[in-house]
XYZ file of C-alpha atoms in Angstrom:
564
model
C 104.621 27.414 150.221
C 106.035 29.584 152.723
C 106.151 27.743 157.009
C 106.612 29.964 159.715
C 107.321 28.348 163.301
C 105.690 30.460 166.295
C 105.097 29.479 169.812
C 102.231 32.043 169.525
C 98.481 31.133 170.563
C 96.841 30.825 166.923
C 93.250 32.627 167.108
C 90.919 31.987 164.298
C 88.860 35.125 163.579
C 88.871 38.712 164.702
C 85.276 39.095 166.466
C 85.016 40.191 169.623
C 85.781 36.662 171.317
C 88.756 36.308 169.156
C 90.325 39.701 170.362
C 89.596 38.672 173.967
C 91.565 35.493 173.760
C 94.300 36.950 172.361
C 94.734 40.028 174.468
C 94.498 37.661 177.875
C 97.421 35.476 176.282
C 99.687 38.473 176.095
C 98.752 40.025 179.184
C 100.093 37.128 180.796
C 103.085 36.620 178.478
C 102.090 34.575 175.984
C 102.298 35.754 172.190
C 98.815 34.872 170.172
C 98.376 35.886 166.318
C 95.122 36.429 165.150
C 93.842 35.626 161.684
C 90.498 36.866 160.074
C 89.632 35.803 156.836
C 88.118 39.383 156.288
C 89.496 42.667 155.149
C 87.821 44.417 158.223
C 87.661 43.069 162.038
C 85.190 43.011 164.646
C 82.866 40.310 163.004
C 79.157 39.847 163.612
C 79.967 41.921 167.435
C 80.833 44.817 165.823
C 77.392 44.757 163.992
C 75.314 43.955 167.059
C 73.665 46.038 169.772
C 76.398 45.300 171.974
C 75.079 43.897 175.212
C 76.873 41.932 177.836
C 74.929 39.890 179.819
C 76.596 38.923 183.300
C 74.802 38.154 185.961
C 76.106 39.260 189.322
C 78.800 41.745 187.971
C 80.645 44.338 189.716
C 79.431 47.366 187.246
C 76.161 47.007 188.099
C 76.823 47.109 192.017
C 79.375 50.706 191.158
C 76.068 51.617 189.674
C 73.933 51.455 192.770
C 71.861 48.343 191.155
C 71.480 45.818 193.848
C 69.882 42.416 194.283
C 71.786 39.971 192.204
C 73.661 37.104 193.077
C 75.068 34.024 191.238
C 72.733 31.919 193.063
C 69.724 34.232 191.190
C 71.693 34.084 188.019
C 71.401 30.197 188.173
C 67.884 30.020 189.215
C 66.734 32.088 186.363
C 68.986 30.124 183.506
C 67.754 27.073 184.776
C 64.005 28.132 184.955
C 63.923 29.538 181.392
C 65.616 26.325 179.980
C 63.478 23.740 181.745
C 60.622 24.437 179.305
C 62.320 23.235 175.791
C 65.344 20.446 175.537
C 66.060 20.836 178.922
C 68.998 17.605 178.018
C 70.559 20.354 175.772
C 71.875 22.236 178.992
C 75.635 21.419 180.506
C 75.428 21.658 184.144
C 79.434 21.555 184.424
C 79.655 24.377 181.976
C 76.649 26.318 182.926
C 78.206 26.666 186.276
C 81.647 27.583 185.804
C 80.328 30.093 182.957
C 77.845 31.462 186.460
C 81.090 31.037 188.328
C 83.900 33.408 186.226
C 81.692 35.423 184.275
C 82.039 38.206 186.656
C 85.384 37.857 187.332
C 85.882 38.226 183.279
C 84.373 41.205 182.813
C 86.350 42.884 185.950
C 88.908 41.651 184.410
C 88.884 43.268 180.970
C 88.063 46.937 182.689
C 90.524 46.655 184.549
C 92.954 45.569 182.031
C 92.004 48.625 179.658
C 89.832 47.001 176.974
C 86.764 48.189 178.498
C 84.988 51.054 180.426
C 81.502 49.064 181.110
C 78.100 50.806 182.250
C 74.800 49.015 182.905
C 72.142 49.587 179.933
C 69.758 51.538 182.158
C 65.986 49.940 182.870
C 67.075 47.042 180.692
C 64.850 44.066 181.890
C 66.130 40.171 181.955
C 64.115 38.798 178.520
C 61.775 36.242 180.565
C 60.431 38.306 183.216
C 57.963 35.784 184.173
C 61.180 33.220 184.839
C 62.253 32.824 188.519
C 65.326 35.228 188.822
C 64.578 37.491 186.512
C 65.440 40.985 187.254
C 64.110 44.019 185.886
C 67.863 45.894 184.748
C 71.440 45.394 186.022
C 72.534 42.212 184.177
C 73.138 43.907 180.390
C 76.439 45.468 180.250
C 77.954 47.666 177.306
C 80.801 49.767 176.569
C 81.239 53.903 177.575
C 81.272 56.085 175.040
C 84.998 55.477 173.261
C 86.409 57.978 170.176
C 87.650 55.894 167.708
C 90.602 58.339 167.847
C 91.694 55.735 170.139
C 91.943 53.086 167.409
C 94.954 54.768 164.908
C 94.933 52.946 162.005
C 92.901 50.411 162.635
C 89.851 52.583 162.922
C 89.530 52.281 159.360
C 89.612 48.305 159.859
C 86.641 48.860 162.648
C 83.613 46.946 161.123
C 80.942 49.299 161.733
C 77.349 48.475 162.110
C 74.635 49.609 159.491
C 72.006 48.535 162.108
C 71.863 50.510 165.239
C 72.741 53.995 165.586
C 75.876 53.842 166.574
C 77.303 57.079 167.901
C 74.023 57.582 169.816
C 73.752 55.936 173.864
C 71.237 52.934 175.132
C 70.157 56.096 177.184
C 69.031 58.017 174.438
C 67.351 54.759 172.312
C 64.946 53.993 175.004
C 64.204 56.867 175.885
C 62.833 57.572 172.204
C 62.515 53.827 170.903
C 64.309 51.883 169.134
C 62.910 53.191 166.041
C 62.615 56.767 166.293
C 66.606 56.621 167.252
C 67.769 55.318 164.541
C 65.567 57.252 161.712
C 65.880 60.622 163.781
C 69.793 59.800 162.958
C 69.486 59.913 159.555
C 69.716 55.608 159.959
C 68.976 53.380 156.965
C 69.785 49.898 158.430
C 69.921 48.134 155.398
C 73.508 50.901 154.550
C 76.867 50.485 155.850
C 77.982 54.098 155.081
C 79.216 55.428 158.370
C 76.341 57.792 159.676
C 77.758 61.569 160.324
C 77.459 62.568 164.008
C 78.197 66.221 163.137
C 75.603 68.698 165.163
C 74.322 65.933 167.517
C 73.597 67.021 171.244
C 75.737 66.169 173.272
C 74.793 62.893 175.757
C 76.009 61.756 179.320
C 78.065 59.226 180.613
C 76.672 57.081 183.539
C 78.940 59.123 185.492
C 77.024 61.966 185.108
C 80.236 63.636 182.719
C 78.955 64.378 179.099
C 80.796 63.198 176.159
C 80.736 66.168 173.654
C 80.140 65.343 169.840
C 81.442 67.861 167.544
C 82.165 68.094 163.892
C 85.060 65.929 163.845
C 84.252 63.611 166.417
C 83.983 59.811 166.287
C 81.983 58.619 169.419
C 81.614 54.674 168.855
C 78.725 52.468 170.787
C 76.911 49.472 170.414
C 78.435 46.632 169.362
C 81.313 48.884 166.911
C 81.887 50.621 170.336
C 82.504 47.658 172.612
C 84.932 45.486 169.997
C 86.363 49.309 169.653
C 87.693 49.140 172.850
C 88.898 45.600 172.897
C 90.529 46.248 169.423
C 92.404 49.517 170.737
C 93.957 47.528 173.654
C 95.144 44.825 171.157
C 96.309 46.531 168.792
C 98.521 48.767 171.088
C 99.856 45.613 172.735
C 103.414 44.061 171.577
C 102.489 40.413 171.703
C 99.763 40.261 169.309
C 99.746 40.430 165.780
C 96.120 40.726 164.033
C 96.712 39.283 160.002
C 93.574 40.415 157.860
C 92.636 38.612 154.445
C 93.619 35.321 156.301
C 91.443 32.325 155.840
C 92.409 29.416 157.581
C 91.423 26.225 155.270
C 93.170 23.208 157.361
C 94.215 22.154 161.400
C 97.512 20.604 161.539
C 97.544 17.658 163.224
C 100.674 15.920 165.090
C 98.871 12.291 166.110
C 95.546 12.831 168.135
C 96.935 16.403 169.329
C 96.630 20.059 167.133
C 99.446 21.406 166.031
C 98.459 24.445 163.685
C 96.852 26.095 160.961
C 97.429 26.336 157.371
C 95.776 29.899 155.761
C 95.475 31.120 152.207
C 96.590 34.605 152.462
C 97.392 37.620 149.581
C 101.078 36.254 150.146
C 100.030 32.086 149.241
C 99.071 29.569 151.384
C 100.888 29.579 155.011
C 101.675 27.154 157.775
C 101.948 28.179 161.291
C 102.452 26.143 164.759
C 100.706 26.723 167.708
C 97.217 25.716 169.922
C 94.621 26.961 167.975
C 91.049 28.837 169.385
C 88.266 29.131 167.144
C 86.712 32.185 167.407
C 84.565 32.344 163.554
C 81.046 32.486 164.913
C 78.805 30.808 162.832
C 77.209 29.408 159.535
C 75.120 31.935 158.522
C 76.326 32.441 154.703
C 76.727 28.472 154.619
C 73.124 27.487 153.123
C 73.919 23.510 153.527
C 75.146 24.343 157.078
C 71.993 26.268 157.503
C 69.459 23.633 156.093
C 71.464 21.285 158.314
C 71.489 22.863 161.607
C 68.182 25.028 161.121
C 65.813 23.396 157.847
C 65.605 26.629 156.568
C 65.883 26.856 152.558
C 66.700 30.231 150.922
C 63.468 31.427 150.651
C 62.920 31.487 154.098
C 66.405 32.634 155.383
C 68.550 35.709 155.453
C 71.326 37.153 157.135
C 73.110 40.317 158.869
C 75.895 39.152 159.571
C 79.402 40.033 157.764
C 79.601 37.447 154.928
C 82.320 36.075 155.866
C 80.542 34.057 158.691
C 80.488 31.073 156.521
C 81.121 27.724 159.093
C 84.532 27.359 158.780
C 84.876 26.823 162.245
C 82.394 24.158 162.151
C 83.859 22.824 159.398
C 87.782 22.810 160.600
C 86.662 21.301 163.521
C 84.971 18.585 162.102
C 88.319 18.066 160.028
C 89.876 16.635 163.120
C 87.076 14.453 164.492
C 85.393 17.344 166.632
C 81.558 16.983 167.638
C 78.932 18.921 166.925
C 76.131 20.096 169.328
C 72.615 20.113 168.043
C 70.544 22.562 169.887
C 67.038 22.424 169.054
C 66.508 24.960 165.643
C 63.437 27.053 167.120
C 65.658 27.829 170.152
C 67.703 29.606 168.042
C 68.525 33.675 168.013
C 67.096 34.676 164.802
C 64.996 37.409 164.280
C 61.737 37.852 161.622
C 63.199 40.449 158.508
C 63.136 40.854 154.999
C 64.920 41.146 151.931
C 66.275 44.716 151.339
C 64.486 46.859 149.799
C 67.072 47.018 146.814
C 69.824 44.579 146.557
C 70.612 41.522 147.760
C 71.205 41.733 151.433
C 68.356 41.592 154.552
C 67.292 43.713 157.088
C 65.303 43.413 160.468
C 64.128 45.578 162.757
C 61.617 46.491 165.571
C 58.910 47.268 163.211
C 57.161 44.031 163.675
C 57.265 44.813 167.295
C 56.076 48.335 167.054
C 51.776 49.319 166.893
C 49.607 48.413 164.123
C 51.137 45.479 162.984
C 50.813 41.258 163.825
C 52.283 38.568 162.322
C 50.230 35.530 160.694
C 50.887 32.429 159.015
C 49.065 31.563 155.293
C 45.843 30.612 157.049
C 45.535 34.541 158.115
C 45.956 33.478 161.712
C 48.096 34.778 164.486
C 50.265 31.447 166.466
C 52.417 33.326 168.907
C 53.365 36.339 170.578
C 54.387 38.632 167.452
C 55.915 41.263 169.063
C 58.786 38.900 170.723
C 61.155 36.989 168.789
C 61.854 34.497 171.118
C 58.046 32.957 170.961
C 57.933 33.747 166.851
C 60.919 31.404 166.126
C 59.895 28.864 169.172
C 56.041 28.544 167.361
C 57.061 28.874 163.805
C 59.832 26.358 163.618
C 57.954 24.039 166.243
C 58.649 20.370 164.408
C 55.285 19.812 165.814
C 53.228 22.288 164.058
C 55.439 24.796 161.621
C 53.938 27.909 160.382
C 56.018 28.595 157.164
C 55.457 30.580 155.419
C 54.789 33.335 157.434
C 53.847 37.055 157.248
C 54.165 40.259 158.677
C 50.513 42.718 157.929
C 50.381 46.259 159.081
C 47.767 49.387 158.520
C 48.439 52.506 157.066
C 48.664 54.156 160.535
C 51.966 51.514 161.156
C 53.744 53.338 157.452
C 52.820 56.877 158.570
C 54.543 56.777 162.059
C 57.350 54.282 161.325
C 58.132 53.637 158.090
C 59.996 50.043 157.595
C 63.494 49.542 157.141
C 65.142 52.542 154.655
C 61.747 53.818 153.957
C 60.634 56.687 156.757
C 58.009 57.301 158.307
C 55.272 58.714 155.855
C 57.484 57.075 152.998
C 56.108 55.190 150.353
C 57.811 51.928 149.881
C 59.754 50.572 146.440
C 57.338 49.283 144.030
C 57.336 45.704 144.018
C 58.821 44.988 147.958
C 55.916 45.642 149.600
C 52.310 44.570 149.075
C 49.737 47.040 149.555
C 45.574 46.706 149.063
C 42.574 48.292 149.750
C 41.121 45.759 152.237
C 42.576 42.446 153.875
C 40.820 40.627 151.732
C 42.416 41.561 148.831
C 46.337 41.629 151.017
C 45.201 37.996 151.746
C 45.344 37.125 148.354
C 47.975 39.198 147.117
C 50.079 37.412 149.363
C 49.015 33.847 149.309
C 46.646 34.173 153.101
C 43.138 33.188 153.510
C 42.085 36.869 153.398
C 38.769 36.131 154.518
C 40.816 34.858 157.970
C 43.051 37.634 157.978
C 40.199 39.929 157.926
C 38.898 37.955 160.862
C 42.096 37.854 162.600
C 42.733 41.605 162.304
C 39.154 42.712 163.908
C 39.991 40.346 166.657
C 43.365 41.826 167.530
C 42.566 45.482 167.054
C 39.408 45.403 169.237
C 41.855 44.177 172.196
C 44.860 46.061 170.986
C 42.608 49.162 171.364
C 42.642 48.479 175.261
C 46.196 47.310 175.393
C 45.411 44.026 175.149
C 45.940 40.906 173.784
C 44.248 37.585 175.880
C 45.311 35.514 172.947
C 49.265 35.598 172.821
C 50.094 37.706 175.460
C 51.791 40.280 173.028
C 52.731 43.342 175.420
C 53.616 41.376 178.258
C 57.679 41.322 177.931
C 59.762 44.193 179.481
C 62.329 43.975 177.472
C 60.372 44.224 173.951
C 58.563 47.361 175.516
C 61.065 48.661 176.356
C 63.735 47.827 173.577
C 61.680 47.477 170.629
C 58.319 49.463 171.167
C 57.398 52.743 170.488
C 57.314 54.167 174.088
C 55.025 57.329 172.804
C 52.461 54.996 171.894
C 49.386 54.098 174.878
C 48.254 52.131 176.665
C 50.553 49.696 174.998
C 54.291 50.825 173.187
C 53.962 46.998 171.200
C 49.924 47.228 170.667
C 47.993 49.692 167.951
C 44.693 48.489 165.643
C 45.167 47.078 162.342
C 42.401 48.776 160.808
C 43.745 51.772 158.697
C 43.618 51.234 154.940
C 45.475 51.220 152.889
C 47.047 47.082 154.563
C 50.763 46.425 153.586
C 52.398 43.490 154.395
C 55.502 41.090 153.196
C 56.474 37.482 153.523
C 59.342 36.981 156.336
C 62.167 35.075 156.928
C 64.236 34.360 159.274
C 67.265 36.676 159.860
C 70.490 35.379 161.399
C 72.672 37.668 163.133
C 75.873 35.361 163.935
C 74.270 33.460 166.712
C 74.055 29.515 166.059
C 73.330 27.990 168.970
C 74.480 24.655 167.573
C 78.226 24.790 167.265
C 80.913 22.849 168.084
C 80.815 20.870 171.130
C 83.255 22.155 174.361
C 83.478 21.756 177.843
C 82.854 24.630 179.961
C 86.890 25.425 179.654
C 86.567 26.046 176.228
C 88.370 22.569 174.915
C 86.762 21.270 171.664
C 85.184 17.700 172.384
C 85.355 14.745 169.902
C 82.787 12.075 169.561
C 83.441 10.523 172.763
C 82.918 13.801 174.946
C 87.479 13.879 175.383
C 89.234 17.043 175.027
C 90.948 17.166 171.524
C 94.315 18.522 172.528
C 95.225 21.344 171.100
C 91.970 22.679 170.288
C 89.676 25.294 171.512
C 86.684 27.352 170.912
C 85.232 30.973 172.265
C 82.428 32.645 170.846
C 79.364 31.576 168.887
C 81.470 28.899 167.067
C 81.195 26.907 170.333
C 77.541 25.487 171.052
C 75.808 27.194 173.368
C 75.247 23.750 175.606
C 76.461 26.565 178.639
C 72.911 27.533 178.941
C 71.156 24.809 176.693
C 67.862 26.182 175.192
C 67.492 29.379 177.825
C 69.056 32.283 175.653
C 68.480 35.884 176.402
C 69.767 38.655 174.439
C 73.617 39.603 175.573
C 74.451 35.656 176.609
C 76.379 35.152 173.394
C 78.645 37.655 173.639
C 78.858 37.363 178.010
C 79.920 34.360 177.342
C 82.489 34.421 174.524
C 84.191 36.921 176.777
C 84.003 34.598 179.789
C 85.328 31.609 177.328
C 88.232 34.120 175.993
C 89.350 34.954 179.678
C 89.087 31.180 180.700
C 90.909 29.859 177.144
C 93.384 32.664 176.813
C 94.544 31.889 180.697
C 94.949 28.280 179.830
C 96.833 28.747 177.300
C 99.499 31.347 178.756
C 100.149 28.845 181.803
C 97.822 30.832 183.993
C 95.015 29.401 184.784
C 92.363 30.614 187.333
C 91.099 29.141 190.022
């Protein structure tokens, strides 16, 4: 067994938090080598849609967006999670996280890992919340050619489900959907979609970024760990290891010391503070039954594979405590199996017209357009509604397809359930059909008017925006259910490398032990870390705002520089 002896910052994982940290060590002198168990880097960021979210941040204001503060950041996090486990929230944290965010992501621009712009008309998830704002506070990356990456473009994760190559711009302008199929998108494929013969799109500064043949425009998530992975790979005092799975902490005493990491070469010791940076549990079914009481059948994932606790895990190895948010406050999203395969999928196409989601009674429980209220009424301790269902019309297949089959498609025998009537969908898929049939007259009569008095479904921005079909009226979330033939499938939940529950830290980033005391040596960024920074009140964007936030705080620490 080989030992290597480094003063270097030890970073566990390659996501985008894990990048961050190290790149803010060396920039203030301080060696850090990261190691990602994975053959590829960028983690469960590089799949995502890449948003930011910072409240009161300096792109915005370049942008001509006024009418944030800090103050109005804090009003609206604390208003949103008042209403569920408001005990899970860390004042201390959730203001210094307020406090720095903005100074982070200055930080990073101006330090060459980033070019942000504001994802235009983007509204703040709760819009009924105090605070909320209607755009400004979701950041993402400027168009960057992965050109820019040399070698390690070819180590870039890049992500199967948003059209990546295409602009925020151009996605809500046509929907969410439309984007991705008009593309040539099949979410459920990781084959790198071909951006020959594209139009060309602008830039927020009003310059146009020209695509061309041989051209390798990167957004969304791929696009904003792009940039991050460029400056960190061009920088001498970090060294990313891939294949690299860190199995023990080294302890000295109380304190951590370093890592040991099966690697192609053997099994490898190296000294130095570590930061975990692995995300979370998602391909970890006990950790999953655990944290979320979710058994197979009722679970999936998008996230790389190799999101499989360790963090959790390593830190527990050393006495570390674990944060238990409550499991329907958690960022998962309604999908599927894959339509061949093994792997999942999600999408907007629950959110999109002619569709509603039901529970094996045949009724509807929440709004079923927004994921936020499906996960908070369907894992409700209270009153569950597993299994549950997503039923569409004929109308929903012709203009939007689901998943890799397009619109008009006919879906793989055997996925999908199709009938003549509702009754006979009902019992095809284990629902009262008699109540579905109910159900679906009910909805469609109010969907007809834009309407729905009974969950509200319509009534967030952000899914009308993000996640509807904007050519659709009076609603872009709200069409009939009354087309034969009826399809529909049994869900599941979906993660997509946000836990929630994590390890416990402070809001510095130090990993707490059983007795709320910093375990020396020991640190977390990213969705590893519990999201106790804003307790039960998530919004799309928070997970990945903060991990940045954490990396600028941690990897400033750590180099003997801290802020203020």
């Amino acid at each position: 067994m080989a030992e290597t002896t480094t003063t270097a910052v030890l970073v566990v994982g390659a996501g985008l938090s894990g990048l961050a940290t190290a790149l803010t060590s060396a920039l203030n002198g301080r060696p850090a080598v990261v190691l990602e168990a994975a053959e590829l880097v960028g983690g469960a960021a590089a799949y995502s849609g890449g948003q930011v979210w910072c409240g009161a941040n300096h792109v915005a204001e370049r942008e001509g967006i006024g009418g944030d503060s800090k103050e109005l950041t804090e009003t609206y996090i604390r208003d949103v999670a008042s209403h569920l486990a408001p005990e899970a929230l860390d004042e201390a944290a959730l203001l210094r996280w307020i406090d720095t965010a903005p100074a982070a992501m200055r930080y990073f621009e101006d330090n060459g890992a980033i070019r942000w712009t504001v994802i235009p008309g983007l509204a703040d998830y709760h819009n009924e919340a105090d605070g909320a704002l209607p755009q400004g506070r979701y950041l993402t990356n400027e168009v960057i050619d992965g050109s820019a990456l040399g070698e390690w473009r070819e180590r870039l994760r890049y992500s199967p489900y948003f059209p990546v190559g295409t602009t925020y711009r151009e996605l809500l302008e046509k929907g969410r959907r439309a984007t991705y199929v008009d593309d040539g998108g099949d979410e459920q494929s990781a084959t790198k979609r071909s951006h020959a013969g594209l139009p060309a799109f602008g830039l927020s500064d009003g310059t146009a970024f020209e695509r061309s043949a041989d051209a390798d425009p990167l957004t969304y998530g791929t696009g904003v760990v792009a940039g991050f992975l460029a400056r960190v790979a061009a920088h001498e005092l970090v060294e990313i290891r891939t294949e690299c799975r860190v199995t023990e902490l080294l302890t000295d005493g109380a304190a951590v010391v370093g890592v040991r990491a099966e690697t192609p070469d053997g099994v490898e010791e190296l000294r130095g503070p570590v930061v975990l940076a692995t995300s979370t549990y998602d391909w970890d079914p006990q950790l999953v039954e655990e944290i979320l009481g979710l058994g197979p059948e009722d679970w999936g994932s998008v996230a790389p594979e190799t999101l499989r606790g360790d963090g959790i895990k390593l830190a527990r190895q050393v006495g570390a405590q674990v944060a238990r948010i409550p499991a329907n406050a958690t960022p998962i999203l309604p999908g599927w199996r894959s339509e061949v395969g093994t792997g999942f999928g999600y999408g907007p196409e629950y959110a999109m017209p002619h569709s509603m989601i039901v529970d094996r009674h045949g009724n509807r429980y929440c709004n079923d357009s927004y994921w936020v209220d499906i996960c908070r009424r369907t894992l409700d301790p209270e009153d569950r509604h597993l299994p549950f269902f997503l039923v569409w019309d004929d109308q929903h297949r012709v203009k939007y397809g689901l998943a890799a089959t397009p619109p008009g498609g006919d879906y793989p025998q055997g996925w999908v359930e199709s009938a003549d009537t509702l009754e006979e969908l009902g019992e095809r898929l284990g629902i009262d059909g008699a109540q579905l049939a109910r159900t679906a007259e009910r909805f469609s009569e109010h969907a007809e008017r834009g309407e729905d008095p009974d969950w509200g479904r319509g009534s967030i921005d952000y899914v009308n925006t993000f996640a509807g079909d904007p050519g659709n009226h009076p609603s872009p979330v709200l069409g009939p259910v009354a087309q034969a033939p009826f399809h529909g499938l049994r869900l599941r939940f979906v993660g997509t490398g946000i836990g929630t529950s994590g390890v416990r830290i402070d809001g510095d980033g130090r990993v707490l032990d059983e007795a709320d005391q910093p375990l020396a040596g020991l640190y977390a960024a990213g969705s590893v870390a519990a999201l106790t920074t804003t307790g039960t009140a998530y919004n799309s964007g928070i997970a990945l705002g903060r991990g940045l936030t954490l990396a600028y705080l941690v990897g400033h620490e750590l180099s003997g520089s801290p802020i203020a």
